[in-house]
Amino acid sequence: NELPNGARLPILRHQDQDLYYREHGDRYGIGSYAHKPMPVDLDELGTFKPDEISEHNMPSRLDFTLEDFLPAWEATKQLLPALHEAEIEDGFNGIFSFTPDGGSLVGESKELDGFYVAEAVWVTHSAGIARAVAELLTEGKSSIDLGDCDIHRFEDVQLTPEYVSETSQQNFVEIYDVLHPLQPKLSPRNLRVSPFHARHKQLGGVFLEGGGWERPYWFEANADLLKEMPAEWQPPARDAWSGMFSSPIAAAEAWKTRTAVAMYDMTPLKRLEVSGPGAQKLLQELTTADMTKKPGAVTYTLLLDHAGGIRSDITVARLNEDTFQLGANGNIDTAYFDRAARHQTNNGGPA
């Protein structure tokens, strides 16, 4: 507590009221998310010279709006009666970075080789992210799984200003809420639908959203399959919370897929083309399967990163001698293959 804003006690969180408290020397700092979102345009923040920046003068410190804080102040005095006679000495509205899914952005930029990004990082995650980035820079791979932080994970539809604004504001509202991991957003929805979407709805498709796509996770029309599903295919029992966005019908559909026949709509599957004289050699190095099969072959395999870690499971269709089509349900991006191809060329391999 020797420093002007030092702290000896742990941070206190008042989960139900979207509040947190932190020591600042001989004072307490109170943070509140219990107000409306206040989106900020980066271009409106102005510019500051380095010698102009201080604790009370910085781009991320905006004017305090007392009316937004008063309900939080009343809740604070109820939680901490010792503050009943205290007064608000200083206040400001801070700025936080939110992404469409609320996660951080960590990794190498696709626009500039060797330029690494770590953005939208919360204080509680800072030490882990710092370690991960240090490992990326020095060892080429993080010991912490950064899949959910992949800088290239968003589809173009998720990068529009309108989508980023709406989802980021909703993420602010829900910051202290306890949400189910599969809980879908209510809006924006129906941005990307397959040509079979109407038929999916007729069959009672239950839709969740991924990458902007509406994806059916099971069909109520297949409920009758439950009557004949063998015991070994029965899914484990789930309580109301864990089973909120799942159904045993999905297990019945998996059973029929493995033992009979099923038709799947693969429209949301991400597809990439890798072509050129070095395509086979490149894919042979980046995957775990044999890519020397004849044209027409389709191979299920794992896509690796430069350190041998798994990036995704993919299918690779060889269309002709020098052209391959890749399909994946997860995150694969052209920047990764561009960098891999350049690395192969720099090391004397075919382009």
C-alpha positions in Angstrom: 0.0 0.0 0.0 3.1 2.3 -0.1 2.4 3.4 -3.7 -0.1 6.3 -4.2 -2.7 4.0 -5.7 -1.4 0.8 -4.0 -3.6 -2.0 -2.7 -3.3 -4.6 0.0 -6.8 -6.1 0.0 -8.3 -8.2 -2.8 -10.7 -6.8 -5.3 -14.4 -7.2 -4.2 -17.1 -8.0 -6.7 -20.8 -7.4 -6.2 -22.0 -9.8 -8.9 -25.7 -9.1 -8.6 -25.3 -5.3 -9.1 -22.5 -5.4 -11.7 -20.1 -3.7 -9.4 -16.5 -4.1 -8.2 -14.3 -2.4 -5.7 -10.5 -1.9 -5.5 -8.2 -0.1 -3.0 -6.5 3.0 -4.4 -4.2 4.0 -1.6 -6.3 5.6 1.2 -9.4 5.6 -1.1 -11.7 3.1 -2.8 -12.3 2.8 -6.5 -15.8 1.7 -7.5 -16.4 0.3 -11.0 -19.9 -0.2 -12.4 -21.4 -1.9 -15.4 -24.9 -1.2 -14.2 -25.7 1.4 -16.8 -26.5 1.7 -20.5 -23.7 1.0 -23.0 -21.9 4.1 -24.2 -20.3 3.2 -27.5 -17.3 5.3 -28.4 -15.9 6.0 -31.9 -12.1 5.8 -31.8 -11.8 8.7 -34.2 -13.6 10.9 -31.7 -11.1 10.5 -28.9 -8.7 13.0 -30.2 -4.9 12.8 -30.0 -2.6 13.3 -27.0 1.1 14.1 -27.0 3.1 11.8 -24.6 3.9 14.6 -22.2 0.2 15.5 -22.0 -0.9 12.1 -20.7 -1.4 11.6 -17.0 -3.6 9.7 -14.6 -6.3 12.4 -15.1 -5.7 13.1 -18.7 -5.7 10.3 -21.2 -7.7 9.1 -24.2 -9.5 6.4 -22.2 -10.8 8.8 -19.5 -14.1 10.4 -20.5 -16.3 12.8 -18.6 -18.1 11.4 -15.6 -21.9 11.1 -15.9 -23.2 11.2 -12.4 -26.8 10.2 -13.3 -25.5 6.8 -14.7 -23.6 6.1 -11.5 -26.1 7.1 -8.8 -28.0 3.8 -8.7 -24.6 2.0 -8.3 -23.7 4.4 -5.5 -26.9 3.6 -3.6 -26.3 -0.1 -4.0 -22.7 0.4 -2.8 -23.8 2.1 0.4 -26.2 -0.8 1.1 -23.4 -3.3 0.7 -20.8 -1.2 2.5 -22.5 0.7 5.3 -19.2 2.4 6.3 -19.6 4.5 3.1 -22.9 6.1 4.1 -21.2 9.3 5.1 -18.6 9.2 2.3 -18.7 11.4 -0.8 -17.7 10.8 -4.4 -14.3 12.6 -4.8 -13.5 11.9 -8.4 -15.1 10.0 -11.3 -14.7 9.2 -15.0 -16.1 7.0 -17.7 -13.5 4.5 -18.8 -13.2 2.7 -22.2 -13.2 -1.1 -22.6 -12.5 -3.0 -25.8 -15.2 -5.5 -26.7 -15.2 -8.0 -29.6 -18.3 -9.6 -31.2 -17.9 -12.7 -29.0 -16.3 -10.9 -26.0 -12.9 -12.7 -26.4 -9.5 -11.2 -26.8 -7.6 -10.8 -30.1 -4.2 -12.4 -29.9 -1.9 -13.5 -32.7 0.0 -12.6 -35.8 -1.5 -10.0 -38.1 -2.5 -11.3 -41.6 -1.5 -7.9 -43.0 2.0 -7.8 -41.7 4.3 -10.8 -41.0 6.0 -10.6 -37.6 3.5 -8.1 -36.2 1.7 -9.6 -33.2 -1.5 -8.3 -31.7 -2.9 -8.5 -28.2 -6.1 -6.4 -27.9 -9.3 -6.4 -25.9 -7.4 -8.0 -23.0 -8.9 -7.6 -19.5 -6.7 -7.0 -16.5 -7.7 -10.4 -15.0 -6.3 -12.0 -18.2 -3.3 -9.8 -18.7 -0.6 -12.0 -17.1 -1.7 -15.1 -19.0 -1.9 -13.2 -22.3 1.5 -11.6 -21.7 3.0 -15.1 -21.2 1.3 -16.5 -24.3 2.5 -13.6 -26.5 6.0 -13.9 -25.2 6.0 -17.6 -26.0 4.7 -16.9 -29.5 7.5 -14.4 -30.1 10.3 -16.6 -28.7 9.2 -20.2 -29.3 6.6 -19.9 -32.2 3.8 -21.5 -30.1 2.0 -20.7 -26.9 1.7 -23.3 -24.1 -1.8 -21.8 -23.5 -4.4 -22.7 -26.1 -5.2 -19.5 -27.9 -7.9 -20.9 -30.2 -10.7 -18.8 -28.8 -8.5 -15.7 -29.1 -7.5 -16.2 -32.7 -7.2 -12.8 -34.3 -8.7 -14.2 -37.6 -11.7 -16.1 -36.1 -14.4 -13.7 -37.3 -16.2 -13.9 -40.6 -16.6 -10.8 -42.8 -20.2 -10.4 -41.8 -19.1 -10.2 -38.1 -16.7 -7.4 -38.9 -19.2 -4.9 -40.2 -19.5 -1.7 -38.0 -23.1 -2.5 -37.4 -22.5 -6.0 -36.2 -19.5 -5.0 -34.0 -21.5 -2.2 -32.5 -24.6 -4.2 -31.6 -22.8 -7.3 -30.3 -20.2 -5.3 -28.3 -22.9 -3.3 -26.6 -24.8 -6.5 -25.7 -21.5 -8.0 -24.3 -21.2 -5.0 -22.1 -24.8 -5.5 -20.8 -24.1 -9.2 -20.1 -20.6 -8.8 -18.6 -21.5 -10.0 -15.1 -24.3 -12.3 -16.2 -24.0 -16.1 -15.8 -24.6 -17.3 -19.4 -24.8 -20.9 -20.7 -21.8 -21.6 -23.0 -24.1 -22.4 -25.9 -26.6 -19.6 -25.2 -27.3 -17.9 -28.6 -27.6 -14.2 -29.1 -31.1 -13.0 -29.9 -29.9 -10.4 -32.3 -28.5 -10.0 -34.8 -29.8 -13.3 -36.3 -30.7 -14.8 -39.6 -27.8 -13.0 -41.3 -26.6 -16.1 -43.2 -28.9 -18.9 -44.0 -28.4 -21.9 -46.3 -30.6 -22.6 -49.4 -32.3 -25.3 -47.3 -33.2 -23.1 -44.4 -36.9 -23.2 -45.1 -36.9 -27.0 -45.2 -34.9 -27.1 -42.0 -37.6 -25.0 -40.3 -40.3 -27.3 -41.7 -38.6 -30.3 -40.1 -38.5 -28.5 -36.7 -34.8 -27.5 -36.8 -33.5 -26.0 -33.6 -31.0 -23.3 -34.6 -27.9 -22.0 -32.9 -25.6 -19.4 -34.5 -22.0 -19.8 -35.5 -19.9 -17.5 -37.7 -23.1 -15.6 -38.6 -24.7 -18.8 -39.9 -28.0 -20.3 -38.7 -27.2 -23.9 -38.0 -29.7 -26.6 -37.0 -28.4 -28.7 -34.1 -31.3 -31.2 -34.2 -34.7 -31.7 -35.8 -37.9 -32.3 -33.9 -39.1 -34.4 -36.9 -36.6 -37.1 -35.8 -38.1 -37.4 -32.3 -39.6 -40.8 -33.1 -36.1 -42.2 -33.5 -35.8 -42.0 -29.7 -38.2 -44.9 -29.4 -35.9 -47.4 -31.2 -32.5 -46.0 -30.2 -30.3 -48.7 -28.6 -29.2 -48.2 -25.0 -25.6 -47.9 -25.9 -26.4 -44.7 -27.9 -28.4 -43.1 -25.2 -26.8 -39.8 -24.2 -25.9 -39.1 -20.5 -28.5 -37.6 -18.4 -28.3 -33.8 -18.1 -29.7 -31.4 -15.6 -31.9 -28.5 -16.7 -28.9 -26.1 -16.9 -26.5 -28.3 -18.8 -29.2 -29.6 -21.1 -30.6 -26.2 -21.9 -29.4 -26.1 -25.6 -29.1 -29.9 -26.3 -31.5 -32.7 -27.0 -31.3 -36.5 -27.0 -32.6 -36.3 -30.6 -29.1 -35.2 -31.6 -27.8 -38.5 -30.3 -30.5 -40.4 -32.2 -29.5 -38.6 -35.4 -25.8 -39.5 -34.8 -26.9 -43.1 -34.3 -28.7 -43.2 -37.6 -25.8 -41.4 -39.3 -23.4 -44.1 -38.2 -25.6 -47.2 -38.7 -27.9 -46.2 -41.6 -27.8 -43.1 -43.8 -28.2 -39.3 -43.3 -28.1 -36.1 -45.3 -26.2 -33.1 -44.0 -26.3 -29.5 -45.1 -22.7 -28.4 -45.4 -23.4 -24.9 -46.5 -21.8 -23.2 -43.5 -18.6 -25.3 -43.9 -15.7 -23.0 -44.6 -13.9 -23.9 -47.9 -10.5 -22.8 -49.2 -8.6 -23.6 -52.4 -4.9 -24.4 -52.3 -3.5 -24.5 -55.8 -0.2 -24.3 -57.7 2.9 -26.4 -58.3 3.7 -26.6 -54.6 0.2 -27.3 -53.3 0.7 -31.0 -52.7 4.0 -30.5 -50.9 2.6 -27.7 -48.8 -0.4 -29.8 -47.6 1.8 -32.8 -47.1 3.8 -30.8 -44.6 0.9 -29.1 -42.9 -1.4 -32.2 -42.4 -1.2 -35.6 -40.8 -2.4 -37.6 -43.7 -1.1 -38.7 -47.1 -1.8 -36.0 -49.7 -0.3 -37.9 -52.7 -3.6 -39.6 -53.5 -5.1 -39.4 -57.0 -7.4 -36.6 -58.1 -11.0 -37.3 -56.9 -9.8 -38.5 -53.5 -11.2 -36.9 -50.3 -9.1 -37.2 -47.1 -10.0 -36.4 -43.5 -7.0 -35.1 -41.6 -5.6 -32.7 -39.0 -4.2 -29.3 -40.0 -1.1 -28.5 -38.0 0.6 -25.3 -37.1 4.3 -24.6 -37.5 5.1 -26.1 -34.1 3.2 -29.3 -34.8 0.1 -28.4 -32.8 -3.4 -29.0 -34.1 -5.2 -26.0 -35.6 -8.3 -27.8 -36.9 -9.7 -31.0 -38.4 -10.3 -30.7 -42.1 -11.3 -32.6 -45.2 -9.0 -32.2 -48.3 -10.4 -33.0 -51.7 -7.9 -33.3 -54.6 -9.6 -31.8 -57.6 -6.6 -32.2 -60.0 -2.8 -32.5 -59.8 -2.3 -29.0 -58.5 -5.6 -28.0 -57.0 -7.0 -29.0 -53.6 -10.2 -27.9 -51.8 -10.2 -27.7 -48.0 -13.3 -27.8 -45.9 -13.5 -27.1 -42.1 -16.1 -26.5 -39.5 -13.5 -24.6 -37.4 -11.2 -21.7 -38.0 -8.9 -21.8 -41.0 -7.8 -18.7 -42.8 -6.0 -17.8 -46.0 -3.4 -15.8 -44.1 -2.1 -19.0 -42.5 -1.6 -20.7 -45.9 -0.1 -17.6 -47.4 2.5 -17.5 -44.7 3.2 -21.2 -44.9 3.7 -21.0 -48.7 6.0 -18.0 -48.3 8.0 -19.9 -45.6 8.3 -22.9 -48.0 9.5 -20.6 -50.8 12.0 -18.9 -48.6 13.4 -22.3 -47.6 13.9 -23.3 -51.2 10.7 -25.2 -51.8 8.2 -24.7 -54.7 5.9 -21.7 -54.5 
